[in-house]
DNA sequence: TTGTAGGCGTTATCAT
DNA sequence: ATGATAACGCCTACAA
């Protein structure tokens, strides 16, 4: 009756032996277990699901045999009959993007807590590819879908019924609005950053954005302009420049700003990655941050606090957004009441990359 | 945090209409398509797989109808009969770990290139949890498994037959050796870093490692000691300290080093994340990097080049490791000849965080 | 409490 | 070139 407790190598020999008794090489099926336990397979199914419809003794015996055989019910067979795979798809621009991976962490966390698995796919910020990936995940019959930084966004609306898969967007980048999404207070966040710079005496403040037409960029720029307007500062077009996501392009954009007749004394960057390159370009010009140029980021990625100078930036709860998206997706999947739009706050974190405006333009021979 | 309510949903009329012709609400099955095309369902199957066994006209007709109905063959039904899910499991310590996410990128890349999906799961570096996750993925009948920074490692060996799932480890952390793995030249890499410091005149060099018993830490420490020995420098136990992965613990360990009667003039860190905290601790003591203390990292995470001073570190091809692991897994899955052990090189990248040894101990009143 | 029968949506194996 | 039929491994009736 009392078997040796698992874990020892000797015990493994035993398992292999009984396995050999049962069948050839393939994994045991529910019928194999049923045969060994001298019951019907539905009884095995019930026993393994702790159904009250099976007597304690037989249930115990069945479980023991299943254990010995290393039996694990096939999720694919179960999925076929239950029509639910307990799997969600997660589409990110790229897993190695710090923002995406934080969100992914949040999603995985609450999904796995509830016994759901996560199918991961990269869109590489390519709408074409994003669509294809959605189709592939639909083919795998995921129960739901989380898409971060989607560039398809509202264009999913026509497909939604056809697909029969609930979708929640995180940080939707499409101009139009999607049904279910978790978004960032982009405008408010960038406004706070700009206000901070204005408060430090800056008047010539640049915005270094992104040329890919992301909604977050549009909204952040709007917050920037709003702050200027409210402070009575004219928005000068030459101070709004764009990179394209590549460090080189960002540095080049920053170089253009620094070559201006009247260069800015501060730069609001679209995000932290942009700020990284901006700081680099500033230094390459022999200038200092923040003594000559103040710089702000957006996102508060984990390394922001470790930079020298530590980056003043706008924080939003990336991981929490992933959690919320997944929690909301669960509601959608179970047909419960769900929240359509969730907007998370963005908080200014003042560190060392911003400082008082220099007394006078000390660089470029001014 | 604020919550707004719903967005609009228009523009689905057409799709809904054509769907309505076919059936109720559930997705169309192969039989639905067969009925509409007035053929048997195996013919539909053949047509959609571009089998030469079906005439061009009927194939075209079937494809057209399938397209119209938005039909996508269920991967779960297919998986049941073919016994292959075209899905691999990927277990990482945590997706938001920069090393893990780079590897994940490589894995996803080659998997998706070959039409495989990736099931992602976090182990949180917990052997218990890692085991559980493997079982769950096995239940989902993944065709193969990639595990990064596994703490179970060779302990998988007994399960391997039972599981019937090929496994490739990346950066295996278990002391014993597993069958298939992609490993880093940890010892050689750390040796190069240490040699570099010795070449700069440093003699009191510390190693700041990790207390979790990772194999990579053991190997890196060995490389460190080897370099010292070959240079005729005694290894002093007080200069080998450990953190536990948390920034606070790392800073505390570094503080202990700095409070030593004869503090080190250089520190070799277990990895870049450790170096981040070390630099912070150095600064908190009012000292400079590298003028007072030189610091080296390991990994060359993307931000290393952006730090000020830019981090001298040891680079290894993280993404490439993910690719290689997945490529090797494909060989394993198809029963081809596979390489058991793959070891990738580690390359010293000299940047700005290391410099000549200070003329004399200038700090701590020395 | 347990067993029998049927079906989930495919592909595979036979026929025709 | 196409169709009928049987798996695949499980769950859910319904019957005993």
Short mmCIF file of C-alpha atoms in Angstrom, two decimals, chain B residues 134-276:
data_model
loop_
_atom_site.label_atom_id
_atom_site.label_comp_id
_atom_site.label_asym_id
_atom_site.label_seq_id
_atom_site.Cartn_x
_atom_site.Cartn_y
_atom_site.Cartn_z
CA UNK B 134 6.91 21.81 -17.26
CA UNK B 135 4.09 19.45 -16.34
CA UNK B 136 1.48 21.97 -17.38
CA UNK B 137 3.15 22.48 -20.72
CA UNK B 138 3.47 18.74 -21.19
CA UNK B 139 -0.25 18.52 -20.55
CA UNK B 140 -0.76 20.94 -23.37
CA UNK B 141 1.26 18.57 -25.53
CA UNK B 142 3.96 20.97 -26.62
CA UNK B 143 6.27 19.38 -29.17
CA UNK B 144 9.36 20.63 -27.37
CA UNK B 145 10.62 22.78 -24.56
CA UNK B 146 13.23 25.49 -24.10
CA UNK B 147 14.11 26.38 -20.53
CA UNK B 148 16.36 29.31 -19.71
CA UNK B 149 18.45 29.57 -16.55
CA UNK B 150 16.97 26.32 -15.32
CA UNK B 151 17.58 25.41 -11.72
CA UNK B 152 16.32 21.89 -12.32
CA UNK B 153 18.75 21.02 -15.07
CA UNK B 154 20.07 17.50 -14.84
CA UNK B 155 17.17 16.60 -12.56
CA UNK B 156 15.07 16.50 -15.70
CA UNK B 157 16.96 13.44 -16.85
CA UNK B 158 14.76 10.90 -15.05
CA UNK B 159 11.59 12.58 -16.28
CA UNK B 160 12.74 12.81 -19.84
CA UNK B 161 11.48 9.44 -21.03
CA UNK B 162 8.27 9.75 -19.14
CA UNK B 163 7.59 13.21 -20.43
CA UNK B 164 8.21 12.37 -24.05
CA UNK B 165 9.11 15.97 -24.77
CA UNK B 166 12.55 17.03 -25.98
CA UNK B 167 14.12 19.74 -23.85
CA UNK B 168 16.89 22.21 -24.60
CA UNK B 169 18.33 24.28 -21.79
CA UNK B 170 19.78 27.75 -22.19
CA UNK B 171 22.25 28.94 -19.59
CA UNK B 172 21.66 25.89 -17.39
CA UNK B 173 22.20 26.75 -13.73
CA UNK B 174 22.19 23.27 -12.25
CA UNK B 175 25.60 21.93 -11.17
CA UNK B 176 25.27 18.66 -13.11
CA UNK B 177 25.21 18.52 -16.86
CA UNK B 178 22.04 18.14 -18.95
CA UNK B 179 21.91 16.45 -22.36
CA UNK B 180 21.04 19.37 -24.56
CA UNK B 181 22.03 22.85 -23.67
CA UNK B 182 23.37 26.15 -24.88
CA UNK B 183 25.85 27.52 -22.42
CA UNK B 184 28.02 30.61 -22.04
CA UNK B 185 31.80 30.70 -21.75
CA UNK B 186 31.42 32.12 -18.27
CA UNK B 187 34.86 31.30 -17.00
CA UNK B 188 36.71 32.56 -20.05
CA UNK B 189 34.59 35.71 -20.11
CA UNK B 190 35.19 36.65 -16.51
CA UNK B 191 38.82 35.80 -16.88
CA UNK B 192 39.11 38.31 -19.72
CA UNK B 193 37.47 40.99 -17.59
CA UNK B 194 39.79 40.29 -14.68
CA UNK B 195 42.87 40.22 -16.93
CA UNK B 196 41.80 43.60 -18.26
CA UNK B 197 41.73 45.05 -14.73
CA UNK B 198 45.05 43.48 -13.86
CA UNK B 199 46.48 45.00 -17.03
CA UNK B 200 45.33 48.39 -15.77
CA UNK B 201 47.44 47.90 -12.67
CA UNK B 202 44.75 46.76 -10.26
CA UNK B 203 45.82 44.33 -7.56
CA UNK B 204 43.02 44.55 -5.04
CA UNK B 205 40.15 43.32 -7.13
CA UNK B 206 36.86 42.17 -5.64
CA UNK B 207 34.27 39.76 -7.01
CA UNK B 208 30.65 40.52 -6.26
CA UNK B 209 28.66 37.36 -6.93
CA UNK B 210 25.28 35.84 -6.22
CA UNK B 211 24.32 33.68 -3.28
CA UNK B 212 21.74 31.58 -5.09
CA UNK B 213 24.17 28.91 -6.17
CA UNK B 214 23.89 29.54 -9.89
CA UNK B 215 26.36 27.65 -12.01
CA UNK B 216 27.13 30.79 -13.99
CA UNK B 217 28.23 32.46 -10.77
CA UNK B 218 30.45 29.54 -9.83
CA UNK B 219 32.05 29.53 -13.25
CA UNK B 220 32.56 33.26 -13.37
CA UNK B 221 34.16 33.22 -9.95
CA UNK B 222 36.45 30.45 -11.18
CA UNK B 223 37.52 32.60 -14.13
CA UNK B 224 38.17 35.46 -11.75
CA UNK B 225 40.33 33.32 -9.50
CA UNK B 226 42.16 31.80 -12.42
CA UNK B 227 43.18 35.23 -13.67
CA UNK B 228 44.41 36.27 -10.25
CA UNK B 229 46.37 33.06 -9.81
CA UNK B 230 48.05 33.38 -13.19
CA UNK B 231 49.04 36.94 -12.33
CA UNK B 232 50.47 35.82 -9.03
CA UNK B 233 47.90 37.72 -7.01
CA UNK B 234 46.61 36.10 -3.85
CA UNK B 235 42.88 35.55 -3.74
CA UNK B 236 41.62 37.21 -0.60
CA UNK B 237 38.41 35.85 0.78
CA UNK B 238 37.29 39.20 2.12
CA UNK B 239 37.19 40.47 -1.47
CA UNK B 240 34.68 37.85 -2.60
CA UNK B 241 31.22 38.89 -1.50
CA UNK B 242 27.70 38.07 -2.57
CA UNK B 243 24.35 39.68 -3.21
CA UNK B 244 21.14 37.75 -3.66
CA UNK B 245 19.76 39.40 -6.77
CA UNK B 246 18.01 42.25 -4.99
CA UNK B 247 19.51 45.71 -5.59
CA UNK B 248 19.51 46.43 -1.85
CA UNK B 249 21.50 43.31 -1.05
CA UNK B 250 23.99 44.10 -3.78
CA UNK B 251 24.47 47.63 -2.52
CA UNK B 252 24.90 46.34 1.00
CA UNK B 253 27.55 43.86 -0.16
CA UNK B 254 29.36 46.65 -1.97
CA UNK B 255 29.17 48.82 1.11
CA UNK B 256 30.92 46.11 3.07
CA UNK B 257 33.73 46.12 0.51
CA UNK B 258 34.09 49.88 0.67
CA UNK B 259 34.27 49.83 4.46
CA UNK B 260 37.21 47.42 4.37
CA UNK B 261 40.50 48.65 5.81
CA UNK B 262 41.96 48.25 2.36
CA UNK B 263 39.03 48.52 -0.01
CA UNK B 264 39.32 47.17 -3.56
CA UNK B 265 40.24 49.46 -6.44
CA UNK B 266 38.16 47.37 -8.84
CA UNK B 267 35.11 45.14 -8.72
CA UNK B 268 34.13 42.34 -11.06
CA UNK B 269 30.37 41.99 -10.93
CA UNK B 270 28.44 38.79 -11.56
CA UNK B 271 26.37 40.61 -14.18
CA UNK B 272 25.26 44.01 -15.47
CA UNK B 273 22.34 44.31 -13.09
CA UNK B 274 24.75 43.79 -10.22
CA UNK B 275 27.09 46.41 -11.70
CA UNK B 276 24.23 48.91 -11.76
#
